[in-house]
PDB file of C-alpha atoms in Angstrom:
ATOM      1  CA  MET A   1       0.000   0.000   0.000  1.00 82.00           C
ATOM      2  CA  ILE A   2       1.125   3.557  -0.724  1.00 88.00           C
ATOM      3  CA  ALA A   3      -0.632   6.390   1.111  1.00 89.00           C
ATOM      4  CA  VAL A   4      -0.313  10.044   0.064  1.00 87.00           C
ATOM      5  CA  ASN A   5      -1.370  12.542   2.719  1.00 89.00           C
ATOM      6  CA  ASN A   6      -1.788  16.302   2.283  1.00 87.00           C
ATOM      7  CA  LEU A   7       0.889  16.303  -0.428  1.00 86.00           C
ATOM      8  CA  GLY A   8       1.999  19.536  -1.993  1.00 86.00           C
ATOM      9  CA  ILE A   9       4.943  20.758  -4.024  1.00 86.00           C
ATOM     10  CA  GLN A  10       5.855  24.247  -5.115  1.00 83.00           C
ATOM     11  CA  PHE A  11       8.631  25.591  -7.342  1.00 80.00           C
ATOM     12  CA  GLY A  12       9.142  29.228  -6.476  1.00 80.00           C
ATOM     13  CA  LYS A  13       5.723  30.854  -6.740  1.00 79.00           C
ATOM     14  CA  ARG A  14       4.392  28.089  -8.955  1.00 80.00           C
ATOM     15  CA  VAL A  15       2.203  25.584  -7.121  1.00 81.00           C
ATOM     16  CA  LEU A  16       2.211  22.239  -8.926  1.00 81.00           C
ATOM     17  CA  PHE A  17       0.295  20.104  -6.396  1.00 82.00           C
ATOM     18  CA  GLN A  18      -1.692  21.136  -3.365  1.00 85.00           C
ATOM     19  CA  ASP A  19      -3.425  19.006  -0.693  1.00 86.00           C
ATOM     20  CA  VAL A  20      -3.207  15.724  -2.614  1.00 87.00           C
ATOM     21  CA  ASN A  21      -4.596  12.689  -0.770  1.00 90.00           C
ATOM     22  CA  LEU A  22      -4.407   9.258  -2.410  1.00 88.00           C
ATOM     23  CA  LYS A  23      -4.208   5.611  -1.446  1.00 89.00           C
ATOM     24  CA  PHE A  24      -2.826   2.915  -3.765  1.00 87.00           C
ATOM     25  CA  THR A  25      -4.088  -0.443  -2.498  1.00 86.00           C
ATOM     26  CA  PRO A  26      -2.621  -3.918  -3.110  1.00 82.00           C
ATOM     27  CA  GLY A  27      -3.831  -5.961  -6.064  1.00 81.00           C
ATOM     28  CA  ASN A  28      -4.666  -3.001  -8.288  1.00 85.00           C
ATOM     29  CA  CYS A  29      -2.897  -1.554 -11.345  1.00 84.00           C
ATOM     30  CA  TYR A  30      -2.949   2.229 -11.533  1.00 85.00           C
ATOM     31  CA  GLY A  31      -2.348   4.394 -14.600  1.00 85.00           C
ATOM     32  CA  ILE A  32      -1.235   8.006 -14.212  1.00 84.00           C
ATOM     33  CA  ILE A  33      -2.112  10.147 -17.219  1.00 85.00           C
ATOM     34  CA  GLY A  34      -1.962  13.831 -18.056  1.00 81.00           C
ATOM     35  CA  ALA A  35      -0.798  16.316 -20.669  1.00 79.00           C
ATOM     36  CA  ASN A  36       2.889  17.067 -21.217  1.00 73.00           C
ATOM     37  CA  GLY A  37       4.142  19.287 -18.423  1.00 74.00           C
ATOM     38  CA  ALA A  38       1.197  18.512 -16.134  1.00 78.00           C
ATOM     39  CA  GLY A  39       3.449  16.942 -13.501  1.00 80.00           C
ATOM     40  CA  LYS A  40       3.174  13.170 -13.996  1.00 84.00           C
ATOM     41  CA  SER A  41       6.927  12.631 -13.739  1.00 82.00           C
ATOM     42  CA  THR A  42       7.161  14.927 -10.733  1.00 85.00           C
ATOM     43  CA  LEU A  43       4.469  12.950  -8.939  1.00 85.00           C
ATOM     44  CA  MET A  44       6.265   9.684  -9.711  1.00 83.00           C
ATOM     45  CA  ARG A  45       9.556  11.108  -8.431  1.00 83.00           C
ATOM     46  CA  ILE A  46       7.842  12.077  -5.167  1.00 85.00           C
ATOM     47  CA  LEU A  47       6.165   8.669  -4.818  1.00 85.00           C
ATOM     48  CA  SER A  48       9.510   6.908  -5.363  1.00 82.00           C
ATOM     49  CA  ASP A  49      11.331   9.207  -2.906  1.00 81.00           C
ATOM     50  CA  GLN A  50      13.516  10.789  -5.601  1.00 81.00           C
ATOM     51  CA  LEU A  51      12.078  14.233  -4.858  1.00 84.00           C
ATOM     52  CA  SER A  52      10.959  15.699  -1.536  1.00 85.00           C
ATOM     53  CA  PRO A  53       7.555  17.423  -1.451  1.00 85.00           C
ATOM     54  CA  THR A  54       7.102  20.925  -0.091  1.00 88.00           C
ATOM     55  CA  HIS A  55       4.744  19.458   2.491  1.00 87.00           C
ATOM     56  CA  GLY A  56       2.836  16.265   3.152  1.00 88.00           C
ATOM     57  CA  THR A  57       3.945  12.639   3.330  1.00 88.00           C
ATOM     58  CA  VAL A  58       4.170   9.477   1.262  1.00 87.00           C
ATOM     59  CA  THR A  59       4.128   6.270   3.302  1.00 87.00           C
ATOM     60  CA  GLN A  60       4.272   2.570   2.470  1.00 86.00           C
ATOM     61  CA  GLY A  61       3.065  -0.486   4.348  1.00 84.00           C
ATOM     62  CA  PRO A  62       5.358  -2.242   6.850  1.00 84.00           C
ATOM     63  CA  GLY A  63       8.230  -4.032   5.143  1.00 78.00           C
ATOM     64  CA  GLU A  64       7.290  -2.680   1.701  1.00 81.00           C
ATOM     65  CA  ARG A  65       9.595  -0.904  -0.751  1.00 75.00           C
ATOM     66  CA  MET A  66       9.223   0.544  -4.219  1.00 76.00           C
ATOM     67  CA  SER A  67      11.191  -0.322  -7.346  1.00 73.00           C
ATOM     68  CA  VAL A  68      11.150   1.931 -10.391  1.00 72.00           C
ATOM     69  CA  LEU A  69      11.589   1.115 -14.073  1.00 67.00           C
ATOM     70  CA  GLU A  70      13.083   4.298 -15.494  1.00 66.00           C
ATOM     71  CA  GLN A  71      12.363   5.699 -18.946  1.00 63.00           C
ATOM     72  CA  ASP A  72      15.991   5.374 -20.031  1.00 63.00           C
ATOM     73  CA  HIS A  73      15.667   2.037 -21.850  1.00 60.00           C
ATOM     74  CA  PHE A  74      19.415   1.866 -22.551  1.00 66.00           C
ATOM     75  CA  LYS A  75      20.589   2.563 -19.006  1.00 70.00           C
ATOM     76  CA  PHE A  76      21.336  -1.084 -18.204  1.00 69.00           C
ATOM     77  CA  ASP A  77      22.686  -2.208 -21.578  1.00 72.00           C
ATOM     78  CA  ASP A  78      26.089  -2.950 -20.018  1.00 76.00           C
ATOM     79  CA  CYS A  79      24.627  -4.865 -17.055  1.00 77.00           C
ATOM     80  CA  THR A  80      23.822  -8.548 -16.730  1.00 78.00           C
ATOM     81  CA  VAL A  81      20.149  -9.357 -16.331  1.00 77.00           C
ATOM     82  CA  ILE A  82      20.728 -10.493 -12.721  1.00 80.00           C
ATOM     83  CA  GLU A  83      22.492  -7.229 -11.931  1.00 82.00           C
ATOM     84  CA  THR A  84      19.645  -5.267 -13.514  1.00 79.00           C
ATOM     85  CA  VAL A  85      17.119  -7.005 -11.249  1.00 80.00           C
ATOM     86  CA  LEU A  86      19.280  -6.429  -8.151  1.00 82.00           C
ATOM     87  CA  ARG A  87      19.550  -2.730  -8.974  1.00 81.00           C
ATOM     88  CA  GLY A  88      15.798  -2.529  -8.460  1.00 77.00           C
ATOM     89  CA  HIS A  89      16.464  -2.824  -4.713  1.00 82.00           C
ATOM     90  CA  THR A  90      18.412   0.420  -4.552  1.00 82.00           C
ATOM     91  CA  VAL A  91      19.209   0.290  -0.828  1.00 86.00           C
ATOM     92  CA  LEU A  92      20.636  -3.219  -1.044  1.00 88.00           C
ATOM     93  CA  TRP A  93      22.478  -2.462  -4.282  1.00 88.00           C
ATOM     94  CA  ASP A  94      24.136   0.637  -2.787  1.00 90.00           C
ATOM     95  CA  ILE A  95      25.252  -1.404   0.223  1.00 91.00           C
ATOM     96  CA  MET A  96      26.716  -4.084  -2.039  1.00 91.00           C
ATOM     97  CA  GLN A  97      28.641  -1.501  -4.050  1.00 91.00           C
ATOM     98  CA  GLU A  98      30.016   0.254  -0.961  1.00 92.00           C
ATOM     99  CA  LYS A  99      31.064  -3.081   0.578  1.00 90.00           C
ATOM    100  CA  ASP A 100      32.890  -4.141  -2.586  1.00 90.00           C
ATOM    101  CA  ALA A 101      34.670  -0.789  -2.772  1.00 91.00           C
ATOM    102  CA  LEU A 102      35.832  -1.076   0.836  1.00 91.00           C
ATOM    103  CA  TYR A 103      37.106  -4.638   0.524  1.00 89.00           C
ATOM    104  CA  THR A 104      39.167  -3.813  -2.559  1.00 90.00           C
ATOM    105  CA  LYS A 105      40.979  -0.906  -0.887  1.00 89.00           C
ATOM    106  CA  GLU A 106      44.704  -1.444  -0.529  1.00 88.00           C
ATOM    107  CA  ASP A 107      44.898   0.847   2.523  1.00 90.00           C
ATOM    108  CA  PHE A 108      41.984  -0.706   4.437  1.00 89.00           C
ATOM    109  CA  SER A 109      41.805   1.206   7.751  1.00 90.00           C
ATOM    110  CA  ASP A 110      40.205   0.621  11.120  1.00 89.00           C
ATOM    111  CA  ALA A 111      37.494   3.104  10.178  1.00 91.00           C
ATOM    112  CA  ASP A 112      36.882   1.117   6.998  1.00 89.00           C
ATOM    113  CA  GLY A 113      36.557  -2.024   9.088  1.00 89.00           C
ATOM    114  CA  ILE A 114      33.941  -0.416  11.308  1.00 91.00           C
ATOM    115  CA  ARG A 115      32.003   0.809   8.279  1.00 91.00           C
ATOM    116  CA  ALA A 116      32.231  -2.614   6.628  1.00 90.00           C
ATOM    117  CA  SER A 117      30.829  -4.213   9.777  1.00 91.00           C
ATOM    118  CA  GLU A 118      27.888  -1.800   9.747  1.00 92.00           C
ATOM    119  CA  LEU A 119      27.236  -2.547   6.094  1.00 91.00           C
ATOM    120  CA  GLU A 120      27.418  -6.307   6.671  1.00 91.00           C
ATOM    121  CA  GLU A 121      24.842  -6.024   9.443  1.00 91.00           C
ATOM    122  CA  ARG A 122      22.462  -4.047   7.246  1.00 90.00           C
ATOM    123  CA  PHE A 123      23.165  -6.419   4.342  1.00 89.00           C
ATOM    124  CA  ALA A 124      22.118  -9.381   6.504  1.00 90.00           C
ATOM    125  CA  GLU A 125      18.972  -7.566   7.686  1.00 88.00           C
ATOM    126  CA  LEU A 126      17.938  -7.126   4.043  1.00 87.00           C
ATOM    127  CA  GLU A 127      18.676 -10.832   3.373  1.00 86.00           C
ATOM    128  CA  GLY A 128      21.311  -9.833   0.881  1.00 87.00           C
ATOM    129  CA  TRP A 129      22.834 -13.321   0.852  1.00 88.00           C
ATOM    130  CA  ASN A 130      19.642 -14.593  -0.803  1.00 86.00           C
ATOM    131  CA  ALA A 131      19.289 -11.701  -3.256  1.00 85.00           C
ATOM    132  CA  GLU A 132      20.926 -13.323  -6.280  1.00 85.00           C
ATOM    133  CA  SER A 133      19.081 -16.622  -5.892  1.00 84.00           C
ATOM    134  CA  GLU A 134      15.781 -14.782  -5.434  1.00 82.00           C
ATOM    135  CA  ALA A 135      16.480 -12.667  -8.532  1.00 80.00           C
ATOM    136  CA  ALA A 136      17.279 -15.821 -10.505  1.00 79.00           C
ATOM    137  CA  ALA A 137      14.038 -17.439  -9.291  1.00 77.00           C
ATOM    138  CA  LEU A 138      12.082 -14.335 -10.297  1.00 71.00           C
ATOM    139  CA  LEU A 139      13.592 -14.387 -13.779  1.00 72.00           C
ATOM    140  CA  SER A 140      13.044 -18.111 -14.105  1.00 72.00           C
ATOM    141  CA  GLY A 141       9.368 -17.633 -13.286  1.00 67.00           C
ATOM    142  CA  LEU A 142       9.176 -15.180 -16.180  1.00 64.00           C
ATOM    143  CA  GLY A 143      10.892 -17.597 -18.549  1.00 66.00           C
ATOM    144  CA  ILE A 144      14.178 -15.654 -18.598  1.00 71.00           C
ATOM    145  CA  LYS A 145      17.539 -17.341 -18.133  1.00 69.00           C
ATOM    146  CA  GLU A 146      20.278 -15.812 -15.979  1.00 66.00           C
ATOM    147  CA  ASP A 147      22.258 -14.811 -19.084  1.00 69.00           C
ATOM    148  CA  GLY A 148      19.270 -12.756 -20.246  1.00 64.00           C
ATOM    149  CA  ARG A 149      18.054 -15.147 -22.944  1.00 64.00           C
ATOM    150  CA  LEU A 150      14.419 -16.210 -22.975  1.00 59.00           C
ATOM    151  CA  ASP A 151      13.673 -19.778 -22.041  1.00 62.00           C
ATOM    152  CA  ALA A 152      11.099 -20.052 -24.815  1.00 62.00           C
ATOM    153  CA  GLY A 153       9.855 -23.472 -23.776  1.00 65.00           C
ATOM    154  CA  LYS A 154       9.270 -22.512 -20.168  1.00 64.00           C
ATOM    155  CA  LEU A 155       7.720 -19.179 -21.106  1.00 66.00           C
ATOM    156  CA  ALA A 156       5.332 -20.814 -23.585  1.00 67.00           C
ATOM    157  CA  LYS A 157       4.330 -23.473 -21.066  1.00 68.00           C
ATOM    158  CA  ALA A 158       3.604 -20.833 -18.461  1.00 65.00           C
ATOM    159  CA  ILE A 159       1.568 -18.447 -20.599  1.00 67.00           C
ATOM    160  CA  PHE A 160      -0.458 -21.021 -22.504  1.00 67.00           C
ATOM    161  CA  SER A 161      -1.523 -22.724 -19.273  1.00 69.00           C
ATOM    162  CA  ASP A 162      -2.420 -19.474 -17.476  1.00 73.00           C
ATOM    163  CA  PRO A 163      -4.749 -16.977 -19.257  1.00 75.00           C
ATOM    164  CA  GLN A 164      -3.823 -14.179 -16.836  1.00 77.00           C
ATOM    165  CA  LYS A 165      -0.095 -14.609 -17.458  1.00 73.00           C
ATOM    166  CA  ARG A 166      -0.706 -14.773 -21.197  1.00 73.00           C
ATOM    167  CA  GLU A 167      -2.708 -11.546 -21.063  1.00 76.00           C
ATOM    168  CA  ARG A 168       0.057  -9.817 -19.082  1.00 74.00           C
ATOM    169  CA  ILE A 169       2.794 -10.965 -21.467  1.00 72.00           C
ATOM    170  CA  ASN A 170       0.733 -10.026 -24.522  1.00 73.00           C
ATOM    171  CA  GLY A 171       0.075  -6.617 -22.992  1.00 75.00           C
ATOM    172  CA  ILE A 172       3.819  -6.015 -22.740  1.00 72.00           C
ATOM    173  CA  VAL A 173       5.067  -7.589 -25.964  1.00 73.00           C
ATOM    174  CA  HIS A 174       2.456  -6.857 -28.607  1.00 77.00           C
ATOM    175  CA  PRO A 175       2.190  -3.054 -28.234  1.00 78.00           C
ATOM    176  CA  ALA A 176       5.996  -2.817 -28.469  1.00 78.00           C
ATOM    177  CA  VAL A 177       6.059  -5.071 -31.547  1.00 80.00           C
ATOM    178  CA  LYS A 178       3.306  -3.037 -33.212  1.00 82.00           C
ATOM    179  CA  ARG A 179       5.159   0.239 -32.594  1.00 83.00           C
ATOM    180  CA  GLU A 180       8.324  -1.215 -34.130  1.00 84.00           C
ATOM    181  CA  ILE A 181       6.413  -2.545 -37.152  1.00 84.00           C
ATOM    182  CA  LEU A 182       4.774   0.827 -37.776  1.00 84.00           C
ATOM    183  CA  ARG A 183       8.146   2.540 -37.456  1.00 86.00           C
ATOM    184  CA  MET A 184       9.755   0.190 -39.975  1.00 85.00           C
ATOM    185  CA  VAL A 185       6.884   0.483 -42.453  1.00 84.00           C
ATOM    186  CA  LYS A 186       6.939   4.281 -42.230  1.00 86.00           C
ATOM    187  CA  GLU A 187      10.712   4.328 -42.746  1.00 87.00           C
ATOM    188  CA  GLU A 188      10.588   2.026 -45.774  1.00 85.00           C
ATOM    189  CA  ARG A 189       7.683   3.909 -47.356  1.00 84.00           C
ATOM    190  CA  GLU A 190       9.506   7.197 -47.029  1.00 86.00           C
ATOM    191  CA  ALA A 191      12.587   5.612 -48.619  1.00 87.00           C
ATOM    192  CA  ASP A 192      10.374   4.140 -51.380  1.00 85.00           C
ATOM    193  CA  ARG A 193      12.307   0.862 -51.355  1.00 81.00           C
ATOM    194  CA  TYR A 194       9.477  -1.690 -51.456  1.00 81.00           C
ATOM    195  CA  GLU A 195       6.073  -2.082 -53.091  1.00 79.00           C
ATOM    196  CA  TYR A 196       4.654  -4.538 -50.553  1.00 82.00           C
ATOM    197  CA  PHE A 197       4.921  -5.177 -46.839  1.00 84.00           C
ATOM    198  CA  VAL A 198       3.958  -8.588 -45.466  1.00 87.00           C
ATOM    199  CA  LEU A 199       3.393  -9.105 -41.733  1.00 84.00           C
ATOM    200  CA  GLU A 200       3.262 -12.678 -40.420  1.00 82.00           C
ATOM    201  CA  ALA A 201       1.839 -13.379 -36.968  1.00 73.00           C
ATOM    202  CA  ALA A 202      -0.705 -15.563 -35.188  1.00 66.00           C
ATOM    203  CA  LEU A 203      -2.608 -12.718 -33.494  1.00 72.00           C
ATOM    204  CA  LEU A 204      -3.146 -10.163 -36.265  1.00 79.00           C
ATOM    205  CA  LEU A 205      -6.888  -9.934 -35.621  1.00 82.00           C
ATOM    206  CA  GLU A 206      -6.642 -10.008 -31.828  1.00 78.00           C
ATOM    207  CA  GLU A 207      -4.101  -7.166 -31.855  1.00 79.00           C
ATOM    208  CA  GLY A 208      -6.009  -4.922 -34.274  1.00 82.00           C
ATOM    209  CA  TYR A 209      -3.780  -5.279 -37.326  1.00 82.00           C
ATOM    210  CA  ASP A 210      -6.901  -5.264 -39.508  1.00 83.00           C
ATOM    211  CA  LYS A 211      -6.828  -1.486 -38.957  1.00 83.00           C
ATOM    212  CA  ILE A 212      -3.220  -1.311 -40.173  1.00 82.00           C
ATOM    213  CA  CYS A 213      -3.099  -3.809 -43.032  1.00 86.00           C
ATOM    214  CA  ASP A 214      -4.779  -3.175 -46.367  1.00 87.00           C
ATOM    215  CA  GLU A 215      -5.613  -6.883 -46.632  1.00 89.00           C
ATOM    216  CA  LEU A 216      -5.568  -9.865 -44.282  1.00 90.00           C
ATOM    217  CA  TRP A 217      -4.757 -13.365 -45.579  1.00 91.00           C
ATOM    218  CA  TYR A 218      -5.416 -16.460 -43.516  1.00 91.00           C
ATOM    219  CA  VAL A 219      -3.299 -19.597 -43.868  1.00 91.00           C
ATOM    220  CA  ASP A 220      -5.550 -22.409 -42.701  1.00 91.00           C
ATOM    221  CA  ALA A 221      -5.192 -26.160 -42.203  1.00 91.00           C
ATOM    222  CA  GLU A 222      -7.360 -28.893 -40.768  1.00 91.00           C
ATOM    223  CA  GLU A 223      -6.914 -29.266 -37.000  1.00 90.00           C
ATOM    224  CA  ALA A 224      -5.604 -32.814 -37.314  1.00 92.00           C
ATOM    225  CA  VAL A 225      -2.943 -31.589 -39.754  1.00 91.00           C
ATOM    226  CA  ARG A 226      -1.939 -28.727 -37.482  1.00 90.00           C
ATOM    227  CA  ARG A 227      -1.636 -31.059 -34.507  1.00 91.00           C
ATOM    228  CA  GLU A 228       0.530 -33.504 -36.420  1.00 91.00           C
ATOM    229  CA  ARG A 229       2.833 -30.740 -37.668  1.00 90.00           C
ATOM    230  CA  LEU A 230       3.271 -29.266 -34.193  1.00 88.00           C
ATOM    231  CA  LYS A 231       4.196 -32.670 -32.822  1.00 90.00           C
ATOM    232  CA  LYS A 232       6.704 -33.424 -35.575  1.00 88.00           C
ATOM    233  CA  SER A 233       8.346 -30.000 -35.999  1.00 86.00           C
ATOM    234  CA  ARG A 234       8.344 -28.817 -32.392  1.00 82.00           C
ATOM    235  CA  GLY A 235       7.803 -31.906 -30.276  1.00 84.00           C
ATOM    236  CA  TYR A 236       4.715 -30.497 -28.572  1.00 83.00           C
ATOM    237  CA  SER A 237       2.518 -32.719 -26.398  1.00 85.00           C
ATOM    238  CA  ASP A 238      -1.254 -33.019 -26.885  1.00 87.00           C
ATOM    239  CA  GLY A 239      -1.809 -30.973 -23.727  1.00 85.00           C
ATOM    240  CA  ARG A 240       0.360 -28.132 -24.932  1.00 82.00           C
ATOM    241  CA  ILE A 241      -1.297 -28.147 -28.344  1.00 85.00           C
ATOM    242  CA  ASP A 242      -4.726 -28.037 -26.673  1.00 86.00           C
ATOM    243  CA  ALA A 243      -3.644 -24.967 -24.698  1.00 81.00           C
ATOM    244  CA  ILE A 244      -2.286 -23.197 -27.796  1.00 81.00           C
ATOM    245  CA  LEU A 245      -5.324 -23.879 -29.967  1.00 83.00           C
ATOM    246  CA  GLY A 246      -7.657 -22.985 -27.125  1.00 83.00           C
ATOM    247  CA  SER A 247      -6.045 -19.551 -26.803  1.00 77.00           C
ATOM    248  CA  GLN A 248      -6.754 -18.632 -30.445  1.00 81.00           C
ATOM    249  CA  LEU A 249      -9.890 -17.409 -32.189  1.00 83.00           C
ATOM    250  CA  PRO A 250     -12.057 -20.016 -33.945  1.00 87.00           C
ATOM    251  CA  ARG A 251     -11.066 -20.797 -37.543  1.00 87.00           C
ATOM    252  CA  GLU A 252     -14.448 -19.522 -38.727  1.00 89.00           C
ATOM    253  CA  GLU A 253     -13.678 -16.071 -37.335  1.00 88.00           C
ATOM    254  CA  TYR A 254     -10.416 -15.864 -39.282  1.00 87.00           C
ATOM    255  CA  ARG A 255     -12.100 -17.068 -42.465  1.00 89.00           C
ATOM    256  CA  LYS A 256     -14.880 -14.504 -42.098  1.00 89.00           C
ATOM    257  CA  ARG A 257     -12.605 -11.521 -41.534  1.00 89.00           C
ATOM    258  CA  CYS A 258      -9.783 -12.269 -43.980  1.00 90.00           C
ATOM    259  CA  LYS A 259      -9.969 -11.470 -47.691  1.00 90.00           C
ATOM    260  CA  VAL A 260      -7.902 -14.449 -48.866  1.00 91.00           C
ATOM    261  CA  VAL A 261      -7.866 -17.934 -47.299  1.00 92.00           C
ATOM    262  CA  ILE A 262      -5.008 -20.309 -48.140  1.00 93.00           C
ATOM    263  CA  ASP A 263      -5.780 -23.966 -47.406  1.00 92.00           C
ATOM    264  CA  ASN A 264      -2.420 -25.419 -46.392  1.00 92.00           C
ATOM    265  CA  SER A 265      -3.700 -28.869 -45.434  1.00 91.00           C
ATOM    266  CA  GLY A 266      -2.049 -30.417 -48.484  1.00 89.00           C
ATOM    267  CA  THR A 267       1.255 -29.968 -50.282  1.00 90.00           C
ATOM    268  CA  LEU A 268       3.426 -26.861 -50.479  1.00 88.00           C
ATOM    269  CA  GLU A 269       2.881 -26.773 -54.242  1.00 90.00           C
ATOM    270  CA  ALA A 270      -0.873 -26.540 -53.706  1.00 91.00           C
ATOM    271  CA  ALA A 271      -0.421 -23.734 -51.170  1.00 90.00           C
ATOM    272  CA  PHE A 272       1.928 -21.827 -53.514  1.00 92.00           C
ATOM    273  CA  GLY A 273      -0.669 -22.057 -56.278  1.00 93.00           C
ATOM    274  CA  GLN A 274      -3.289 -20.459 -54.042  1.00 93.00           C
ATOM    275  CA  ILE A 275      -0.847 -17.709 -53.056  1.00 90.00           C
ATOM    276  CA  ASP A 276      -0.123 -16.930 -56.711  1.00 91.00           C
ATOM    277  CA  GLN A 277      -3.816 -16.728 -57.455  1.00 91.00           C
ATOM    278  CA  GLY A 278      -4.412 -14.461 -54.470  1.00 88.00           C
ATOM    279  CA  MET A 279      -1.586 -12.151 -55.553  1.00 87.00           C
ATOM    280  CA  ARG A 280      -2.979 -11.895 -59.079  1.00 87.00           C
ATOM    281  CA  GLU A 281      -6.446 -11.040 -57.773  1.00 85.00           C
ATOM    282  CA  SER A 282      -5.097  -8.458 -55.303  1.00 77.00           C
ATOM    283  CA  ILE A 283      -2.879  -6.713 -57.864  1.00 69.00           C
TER     284      ILE A 283
END
């Protein structure tokens, strides 16, 4: 829980906030919106204790702390993924850095020894010895390996068996992918390098690409054929295939909303023939 009581901040004669009272309760997701310059970033800096208010308080529940994902997406490019997670606990991370600096000093003094002892005590209070293993467990639960690579198998198993996890992952990944696609298409159109752009994905309808694409084509196959291909090419079990197919729209919905339907239940030659025909009709 985060409680904001009688919060106010003023820069010179300019009053940005006055008598703000809020309570952020556990289990909820809050969005903070406002026009440029309205003070969203200032409020977030106050909530995360990066900026002191003119008056009022921000308090958290017992034993709680706040971690912040900053807008500088390249800030941790030189860090390992474990280190990036640990940096989220700023107090513990600062203690770790100060300890390391002390222990590498060539002229380690008595005063340094006293300070190191204080840091070790605080480090133990924060369960610092378990921090790396807990960070690794957190990443593993998200399907991310300690070297930063995705464990695709584990991630897929997790999201296809849990609709809430799948929705959360989709909410993170798909908007970012769509922004990148639109950027690339805009760039290539301005450069006038290509006549056609083809986007291939399983969730074009679910993610609103029908509003971006001039035409949607659906590559279809009988369910028995799809199941057999997934088993042979990817080694999927029946349970995993059930979860994947159950997370997708019905075939009839794709057929209804797409201009061209390619039946890929047979040979590649047959599918290529349908693609050629569809191209001729579209052009």
